[in-house]
N, C-alpha and C. Protein backbone atom coordinates (compact mmCIF):
# COMPACT_ATOMS: atom_id res chain seq x y z
N UNK A 1 150.04 361.21 -4.98
CA UNK A 1 150.19 362.23 -6.00
C UNK A 1 151.49 362.99 -5.77
N UNK A 2 152.45 362.82 -6.62
CA UNK A 2 153.71 363.52 -6.50
C UNK A 2 153.64 364.85 -7.24
N UNK A 3 154.26 365.88 -6.66
CA UNK A 3 154.21 367.20 -7.26
C UNK A 3 155.47 367.46 -8.07
N UNK A 4 155.36 368.44 -8.98
CA UNK A 4 156.57 368.79 -9.72
C UNK A 4 157.51 369.57 -8.81
N UNK A 5 158.75 369.76 -9.28
CA UNK A 5 159.78 370.37 -8.45
C UNK A 5 159.42 371.76 -7.96
N UNK A 6 158.90 372.61 -8.83
CA UNK A 6 158.62 373.99 -8.41
C UNK A 6 157.50 374.03 -7.37
N UNK A 7 156.49 373.16 -7.50
CA UNK A 7 155.42 373.10 -6.50
C UNK A 7 155.96 372.62 -5.16
N UNK A 8 156.81 371.59 -5.21
CA UNK A 8 157.39 371.04 -3.98
C UNK A 8 158.23 372.10 -3.27
N UNK A 9 159.07 372.80 -4.03
CA UNK A 9 159.92 373.83 -3.45
C UNK A 9 159.08 374.96 -2.86
N UNK A 10 158.10 375.43 -3.61
CA UNK A 10 157.22 376.50 -3.13
C UNK A 10 156.50 376.07 -1.86
N UNK A 11 155.96 374.86 -1.85
CA UNK A 11 155.28 374.35 -0.66
C UNK A 11 156.22 374.24 0.54
N UNK A 12 157.45 373.79 0.30
CA UNK A 12 158.42 373.65 1.38
C UNK A 12 158.77 375.01 1.98
N UNK A 13 159.01 375.99 1.14
CA UNK A 13 159.35 377.34 1.62
C UNK A 13 158.18 377.95 2.37
N UNK A 14 156.99 377.85 1.80
CA UNK A 14 155.80 378.43 2.45
C UNK A 14 155.51 377.74 3.78
N UNK A 15 155.64 376.42 3.83
CA UNK A 15 155.39 375.69 5.08
C UNK A 15 156.42 376.07 6.14
N UNK A 16 157.69 376.16 5.76
CA UNK A 16 158.74 376.52 6.71
C UNK A 16 158.51 377.93 7.27
N UNK A 17 158.11 378.85 6.41
CA UNK A 17 157.82 380.22 6.88
C UNK A 17 156.61 380.23 7.79
N UNK A 18 155.58 379.49 7.43
CA UNK A 18 154.35 379.45 8.21
C UNK A 18 154.56 378.80 9.58
N UNK A 19 155.27 377.69 9.61
CA UNK A 19 155.51 376.96 10.86
C UNK A 19 156.53 377.70 11.72
N UNK A 20 157.50 378.32 11.08
CA UNK A 20 158.43 379.17 11.81
C UNK A 20 159.72 378.53 12.27
N UNK A 21 159.80 377.22 12.22
CA UNK A 21 161.06 376.55 12.57
C UNK A 21 161.11 375.20 11.88
N UNK A 22 162.33 374.74 11.65
CA UNK A 22 162.52 373.47 10.95
C UNK A 22 163.93 372.96 11.21
N UNK A 23 164.12 371.69 10.91
CA UNK A 23 165.44 371.08 10.95
C UNK A 23 165.70 370.51 9.57
N UNK A 24 166.85 370.86 8.99
CA UNK A 24 167.19 370.28 7.69
C UNK A 24 168.62 369.77 7.72
N UNK A 25 168.86 368.80 6.88
CA UNK A 25 170.20 368.22 6.76
C UNK A 25 170.34 367.53 5.42
N UNK A 26 171.57 367.36 5.00
CA UNK A 26 171.84 366.58 3.81
C UNK A 26 171.85 365.10 4.21
N UNK A 27 171.20 364.29 3.42
CA UNK A 27 171.11 362.86 3.72
C UNK A 27 172.45 362.19 3.38
N UNK A 28 173.00 361.50 4.36
CA UNK A 28 174.30 360.84 4.19
C UNK A 28 174.13 359.36 3.87
N UNK A 29 175.22 358.73 3.45
CA UNK A 29 175.21 357.29 3.19
C UNK A 29 174.87 356.52 4.47
N UNK A 30 175.34 357.01 5.61
CA UNK A 30 175.03 356.37 6.89
C UNK A 30 173.54 356.47 7.21
N UNK A 31 172.90 357.58 6.83
CA UNK A 31 171.47 357.77 7.09
C UNK A 31 170.60 356.74 6.37
N UNK A 32 171.11 356.20 5.27
CA UNK A 32 170.32 355.24 4.48
C UNK A 32 170.92 353.83 4.55
N UNK A 33 171.81 353.63 5.53
CA UNK A 33 172.38 352.31 5.82
C UNK A 33 173.24 351.75 4.70
N UNK A 34 173.98 352.63 4.02
CA UNK A 34 174.88 352.16 2.96
C UNK A 34 176.30 351.90 3.46
N UNK A 35 176.59 352.30 4.70
CA UNK A 35 177.96 352.17 5.22
C UNK A 35 178.19 350.88 6.00
N UNK A 36 177.11 350.17 6.32
CA UNK A 36 177.24 348.95 7.10
C UNK A 36 177.45 349.21 8.58
N UNK A 37 177.32 350.46 9.01
CA UNK A 37 177.46 350.79 10.43
C UNK A 37 176.27 350.22 11.20
N UNK A 38 176.43 350.11 12.50
CA UNK A 38 175.35 349.53 13.31
C UNK A 38 174.21 350.52 13.56
N UNK A 39 174.45 351.81 13.35
CA UNK A 39 173.39 352.79 13.56
C UNK A 39 172.33 352.65 12.48
N UNK A 40 171.09 352.86 12.87
CA UNK A 40 170.00 352.77 11.91
C UNK A 40 169.20 354.06 11.99
N UNK A 41 168.86 354.60 10.84
CA UNK A 41 168.00 355.78 10.81
C UNK A 41 168.73 357.06 10.51
N UNK A 42 167.94 358.10 10.34
CA UNK A 42 168.47 359.43 10.05
C UNK A 42 169.08 360.04 11.31
N UNK A 43 170.32 360.44 11.22
CA UNK A 43 170.99 361.10 12.33
C UNK A 43 170.42 362.51 12.48
N UNK A 44 170.20 362.92 13.73
CA UNK A 44 169.73 364.28 14.03
C UNK A 44 170.82 364.97 14.85
N UNK A 45 171.22 366.16 14.44
CA UNK A 45 172.21 366.91 15.19
C UNK A 45 171.70 367.17 16.61
N UNK A 46 172.59 367.08 17.59
CA UNK A 46 172.19 367.27 18.99
C UNK A 46 171.53 368.63 19.22
N UNK A 47 171.98 369.65 18.48
CA UNK A 47 171.43 370.99 18.65
C UNK A 47 169.96 371.07 18.24
N UNK A 48 169.46 370.08 17.54
CA UNK A 48 168.08 370.10 17.04
C UNK A 48 167.11 369.32 17.93
N UNK A 49 167.54 368.94 19.12
CA UNK A 49 166.69 368.13 20.00
C UNK A 49 165.33 368.76 20.22
N UNK A 50 165.28 370.11 20.33
CA UNK A 50 164.01 370.77 20.67
C UNK A 50 163.01 370.84 19.52
N UNK A 51 163.40 370.43 18.35
CA UNK A 51 162.45 370.30 17.23
C UNK A 51 161.61 369.03 17.44
N UNK A 52 162.22 368.02 18.06
CA UNK A 52 161.58 366.71 18.18
C UNK A 52 161.11 366.35 19.59
N UNK A 53 161.76 366.91 20.60
CA UNK A 53 161.42 366.58 21.99
C UNK A 53 161.17 367.85 22.80
N UNK A 54 160.39 367.72 23.86
CA UNK A 54 160.15 368.85 24.75
C UNK A 54 161.31 369.03 25.72
N UNK A 55 162.00 367.95 26.05
CA UNK A 55 163.14 368.01 26.95
C UNK A 55 164.34 367.33 26.31
N UNK A 56 165.52 367.89 26.58
CA UNK A 56 166.76 367.36 26.05
C UNK A 56 167.02 365.96 26.61
N UNK A 57 167.64 365.11 25.80
CA UNK A 57 168.01 363.78 26.26
C UNK A 57 169.03 363.84 27.37
N UNK A 58 168.96 362.87 28.29
CA UNK A 58 169.85 362.81 29.44
C UNK A 58 170.79 361.62 29.25
N UNK A 59 172.10 361.88 29.35
CA UNK A 59 173.09 360.82 29.22
C UNK A 59 172.79 359.73 30.25
N UNK A 60 172.85 358.49 29.83
CA UNK A 60 172.54 357.36 30.69
C UNK A 60 171.13 356.82 30.49
N UNK A 61 170.32 357.55 29.72
CA UNK A 61 168.93 357.14 29.48
C UNK A 61 168.62 357.17 27.99
N UNK A 62 167.83 356.23 27.55
CA UNK A 62 167.26 356.27 26.20
C UNK A 62 165.85 356.81 26.31
N UNK A 63 165.39 357.52 25.30
CA UNK A 63 163.98 357.92 25.26
C UNK A 63 163.55 357.97 23.81
N UNK A 64 162.26 357.75 23.59
CA UNK A 64 161.77 357.77 22.23
C UNK A 64 160.33 358.23 22.20
N UNK A 65 159.87 358.51 21.00
CA UNK A 65 158.46 358.83 20.77
C UNK A 65 158.15 358.55 19.31
N UNK A 66 156.89 358.32 19.06
CA UNK A 66 156.44 358.09 17.70
C UNK A 66 155.89 359.38 17.13
N UNK A 67 156.20 359.61 15.87
CA UNK A 67 155.70 360.80 15.19
C UNK A 67 154.99 360.38 13.91
N UNK A 68 154.17 361.24 13.43
CA UNK A 68 153.49 361.03 12.15
C UNK A 68 154.20 361.91 11.12
N UNK A 69 154.70 361.28 10.07
CA UNK A 69 155.40 361.98 9.00
C UNK A 69 154.41 362.31 7.89
N UNK A 70 154.35 363.57 7.52
CA UNK A 70 153.47 364.03 6.45
C UNK A 70 154.35 364.49 5.29
N UNK A 71 154.68 363.56 4.41
CA UNK A 71 155.44 363.88 3.20
C UNK A 71 154.50 364.51 2.19
N UNK A 72 154.90 365.64 1.65
CA UNK A 72 154.04 366.34 0.70
C UNK A 72 153.68 365.44 -0.48
N UNK A 73 152.39 365.24 -0.68
CA UNK A 73 151.92 364.45 -1.80
C UNK A 73 151.75 362.96 -1.51
N UNK A 74 152.00 362.53 -0.26
CA UNK A 74 151.88 361.12 0.10
C UNK A 74 151.04 360.97 1.36
N UNK A 75 150.60 359.75 1.62
CA UNK A 75 149.84 359.48 2.85
C UNK A 75 150.77 359.57 4.06
N UNK A 76 150.29 360.09 5.19
CA UNK A 76 151.10 360.14 6.41
C UNK A 76 151.46 358.73 6.90
N UNK A 77 152.60 358.61 7.55
CA UNK A 77 153.00 357.33 8.13
C UNK A 77 153.79 357.58 9.42
N UNK A 78 153.97 356.51 10.18
CA UNK A 78 154.60 356.62 11.49
C UNK A 78 156.10 356.35 11.42
N UNK A 79 156.85 357.16 12.16
CA UNK A 79 158.28 356.95 12.37
C UNK A 79 158.56 357.11 13.86
N UNK A 80 159.77 356.80 14.23
CA UNK A 80 160.15 356.86 15.64
C UNK A 80 161.37 357.77 15.79
N UNK A 81 161.29 358.70 16.74
CA UNK A 81 162.43 359.55 17.08
C UNK A 81 162.99 359.01 18.39
N UNK A 82 164.30 358.81 18.42
CA UNK A 82 164.90 358.22 19.62
C UNK A 82 166.18 358.96 20.01
N UNK A 83 166.35 359.11 21.30
CA UNK A 83 167.62 359.58 21.85
C UNK A 83 168.30 358.37 22.47
N UNK A 84 169.51 358.08 21.99
CA UNK A 84 170.31 356.99 22.54
C UNK A 84 171.31 357.62 23.52
N UNK A 85 171.10 357.40 24.81
CA UNK A 85 171.98 358.00 25.81
C UNK A 85 172.69 356.99 26.67
N UNK A 86 172.40 355.72 26.49
CA UNK A 86 173.02 354.67 27.31
C UNK A 86 174.39 354.30 26.76
N UNK A 87 175.24 353.83 27.66
CA UNK A 87 176.57 353.37 27.26
C UNK A 87 177.39 354.51 26.67
N UNK A 88 178.04 354.22 25.58
CA UNK A 88 178.90 355.23 24.95
C UNK A 88 178.13 356.12 23.99
N UNK A 89 176.87 355.81 23.75
CA UNK A 89 176.11 356.56 22.74
C UNK A 89 175.53 357.84 23.34
N UNK A 90 175.42 358.83 22.48
CA UNK A 90 174.86 360.12 22.85
C UNK A 90 174.38 360.78 21.56
N UNK A 91 173.27 360.26 21.01
CA UNK A 91 172.82 360.76 19.71
C UNK A 91 171.32 360.60 19.53
N UNK A 92 170.81 361.40 18.61
CA UNK A 92 169.40 361.36 18.24
C UNK A 92 169.29 360.77 16.83
N UNK A 93 168.23 359.99 16.61
CA UNK A 93 167.98 359.43 15.28
C UNK A 93 166.49 359.32 15.03
N UNK A 94 166.14 359.28 13.75
CA UNK A 94 164.77 358.99 13.34
C UNK A 94 164.81 357.62 12.68
N UNK A 95 164.09 356.68 13.26
CA UNK A 95 164.06 355.32 12.73
C UNK A 95 162.69 355.06 12.10
N UNK A 96 162.63 353.99 11.35
CA UNK A 96 161.39 353.59 10.65
C UNK A 96 160.96 354.60 9.60
N UNK A 97 161.85 355.49 9.24
CA UNK A 97 161.51 356.49 8.23
C UNK A 97 161.53 355.87 6.84
N UNK A 98 162.64 355.21 6.49
CA UNK A 98 162.78 354.66 5.13
C UNK A 98 161.89 353.44 4.93
N UNK A 99 161.65 352.68 5.97
CA UNK A 99 160.79 351.50 5.87
C UNK A 99 159.40 351.87 5.38
N UNK A 100 158.91 353.00 5.85
CA UNK A 100 157.55 353.41 5.54
C UNK A 100 157.44 354.44 4.42
N UNK A 101 158.56 355.00 4.00
CA UNK A 101 158.50 356.06 2.98
C UNK A 101 158.34 355.48 1.58
N UNK A 102 157.86 356.29 0.65
CA UNK A 102 157.70 355.83 -0.73
C UNK A 102 158.99 355.90 -1.54
N UNK A 103 160.09 356.29 -0.92
CA UNK A 103 161.34 356.51 -1.64
C UNK A 103 162.28 355.32 -1.57
N UNK A 104 163.10 355.18 -2.59
CA UNK A 104 164.21 354.24 -2.56
C UNK A 104 165.32 354.94 -1.79
N UNK A 105 165.61 354.48 -0.59
CA UNK A 105 166.51 355.22 0.30
C UNK A 105 167.91 355.42 -0.27
N UNK A 106 168.44 354.46 -0.98
CA UNK A 106 169.80 354.59 -1.52
C UNK A 106 169.91 355.75 -2.51
N UNK A 107 168.81 356.11 -3.14
CA UNK A 107 168.81 357.22 -4.11
C UNK A 107 168.73 358.59 -3.44
N UNK A 108 168.59 358.63 -2.13
CA UNK A 108 168.39 359.90 -1.42
C UNK A 108 169.68 360.55 -0.92
N UNK A 109 170.80 359.85 -1.00
CA UNK A 109 172.06 360.40 -0.51
C UNK A 109 172.36 361.71 -1.23
N UNK A 110 172.68 362.74 -0.44
CA UNK A 110 172.99 364.06 -0.98
C UNK A 110 171.79 364.99 -1.06
N UNK A 111 170.59 364.45 -0.94
CA UNK A 111 169.38 365.28 -0.96
C UNK A 111 169.22 366.00 0.38
N UNK A 112 168.45 367.08 0.35
CA UNK A 112 168.18 367.84 1.56
C UNK A 112 166.83 367.41 2.12
N UNK A 113 166.81 366.98 3.38
CA UNK A 113 165.56 366.60 4.03
C UNK A 113 165.22 367.67 5.06
N UNK A 114 163.95 368.03 5.12
CA UNK A 114 163.50 369.11 5.99
C UNK A 114 162.35 368.59 6.86
N UNK A 115 162.49 368.74 8.16
CA UNK A 115 161.45 368.36 9.13
C UNK A 115 160.88 369.62 9.75
N UNK A 116 159.55 369.76 9.69
CA UNK A 116 158.87 370.93 10.25
C UNK A 116 157.82 370.46 11.25
N UNK A 117 157.95 370.83 12.53
CA UNK A 117 156.98 370.38 13.52
C UNK A 117 155.66 371.14 13.41
N UNK A 118 154.59 370.43 13.10
CA UNK A 118 153.25 371.04 13.09
C UNK A 118 152.70 371.06 14.51
N UNK A 119 153.08 370.05 15.29
CA UNK A 119 152.83 369.94 16.73
C UNK A 119 153.82 368.90 17.23
N UNK A 120 153.69 368.43 18.45
CA UNK A 120 154.66 367.49 19.02
C UNK A 120 154.68 366.12 18.33
N UNK A 121 153.59 365.75 17.67
CA UNK A 121 153.52 364.42 17.06
C UNK A 121 153.48 364.42 15.54
N UNK A 122 153.24 365.54 14.91
CA UNK A 122 153.07 365.60 13.45
C UNK A 122 154.12 366.50 12.82
N UNK A 123 154.79 365.95 11.79
CA UNK A 123 155.86 366.67 11.13
C UNK A 123 155.64 366.68 9.62
N UNK A 124 155.68 367.89 9.05
CA UNK A 124 155.72 368.01 7.60
C UNK A 124 157.15 367.72 7.18
N UNK A 125 157.32 366.93 6.14
CA UNK A 125 158.66 366.57 5.69
C UNK A 125 158.76 366.76 4.18
N UNK A 126 159.84 367.38 3.76
CA UNK A 126 160.13 367.56 2.34
C UNK A 126 161.52 367.02 2.07
N UNK A 127 161.69 366.41 0.91
CA UNK A 127 163.01 366.00 0.44
C UNK A 127 163.25 366.71 -0.88
N UNK A 128 164.25 367.57 -0.88
CA UNK A 128 164.60 368.31 -2.09
C UNK A 128 165.74 367.57 -2.77
N UNK A 129 165.57 367.28 -4.06
CA UNK A 129 166.52 366.39 -4.73
C UNK A 129 167.23 366.97 -5.93
N UNK A 130 167.10 368.26 -6.16
CA UNK A 130 167.89 368.87 -7.23
C UNK A 130 168.72 370.01 -6.65
N UNK A 131 169.85 370.29 -7.27
CA UNK A 131 170.70 371.38 -6.80
C UNK A 131 169.94 372.70 -6.79
N UNK A 132 169.12 372.92 -7.81
CA UNK A 132 168.35 374.16 -7.90
C UNK A 132 167.38 374.31 -6.73
N UNK A 133 166.63 373.25 -6.43
CA UNK A 133 165.69 373.28 -5.30
C UNK A 133 166.43 373.55 -3.99
N UNK A 134 167.50 372.82 -3.78
CA UNK A 134 168.27 372.94 -2.53
C UNK A 134 168.82 374.35 -2.39
N UNK A 135 169.42 374.86 -3.46
CA UNK A 135 170.00 376.21 -3.42
C UNK A 135 168.94 377.27 -3.15
N UNK A 136 167.79 377.15 -3.79
CA UNK A 136 166.72 378.14 -3.58
C UNK A 136 166.17 378.06 -2.16
N UNK A 137 166.02 376.86 -1.62
CA UNK A 137 165.53 376.73 -0.24
C UNK A 137 166.54 377.35 0.72
N UNK A 138 167.80 377.00 0.57
CA UNK A 138 168.86 377.52 1.44
C UNK A 138 168.92 379.04 1.35
N UNK A 139 168.85 379.57 0.14
CA UNK A 139 168.89 381.03 -0.05
C UNK A 139 167.67 381.72 0.55
N UNK A 140 166.51 381.08 0.51
CA UNK A 140 165.28 381.67 1.06
C UNK A 140 165.39 381.95 2.55
N UNK A 141 166.23 381.18 3.24
CA UNK A 141 166.37 381.35 4.69
C UNK A 141 167.77 381.80 5.08
N UNK A 142 168.56 382.21 4.08
CA UNK A 142 169.93 382.68 4.31
C UNK A 142 170.74 381.67 5.13
N UNK A 143 170.57 380.40 4.81
CA UNK A 143 171.31 379.34 5.50
C UNK A 143 172.70 379.22 4.89
N UNK A 144 173.62 378.75 5.68
CA UNK A 144 174.98 378.54 5.23
C UNK A 144 175.24 377.05 5.05
N UNK A 145 175.83 376.68 3.94
CA UNK A 145 176.19 375.27 3.74
C UNK A 145 177.21 374.83 4.77
N UNK A 146 178.05 375.76 5.23
CA UNK A 146 179.04 375.43 6.25
C UNK A 146 178.34 375.07 7.55
N UNK A 147 177.34 375.86 7.93
CA UNK A 147 176.59 375.57 9.15
C UNK A 147 175.85 374.24 9.01
N UNK A 148 175.22 374.01 7.86
CA UNK A 148 174.52 372.74 7.65
C UNK A 148 175.48 371.57 7.76
N UNK A 149 176.68 371.72 7.21
CA UNK A 149 177.67 370.64 7.27
C UNK A 149 178.12 370.38 8.70
N UNK A 150 178.26 371.43 9.51
CA UNK A 150 178.67 371.25 10.90
C UNK A 150 177.60 370.52 11.70
N UNK A 151 176.34 370.72 11.34
CA UNK A 151 175.26 370.07 12.07
C UNK A 151 175.18 368.59 11.75
N UNK A 152 175.78 368.17 10.66
CA UNK A 152 175.77 366.75 10.32
C UNK A 152 176.66 366.03 11.28
């Protein structure tokens, strides 16, 4: 059951306020595998490690965990959060997100995705896809587009 835009926005704002913390980012072409790069999955800014893990990733080691994604209006599904620390890599990603989601990933570029930890394994996720929704969400939390861009 998909909700209309105003319900989705209201639910996203209320959930973010209730949970108290979240990670959001604009979805890039690389996040949906349109660039042909070898990386797979949604990139997570290093500063957001504590939304997904209890301990920061250590260079020289990879670590991962499975999470349950609760997209508003859809059945929950499993994704994987991974820290790539071996070799030259030093980044966090969410994999298996698009494989299991009900969305056409190529159509998501430019949308705002929001991850809210309900606990260590369960995350509420919203994807805002209109300028109005995105602007209202950002304004509700006094977020800066400049800060969001730096986190990408």
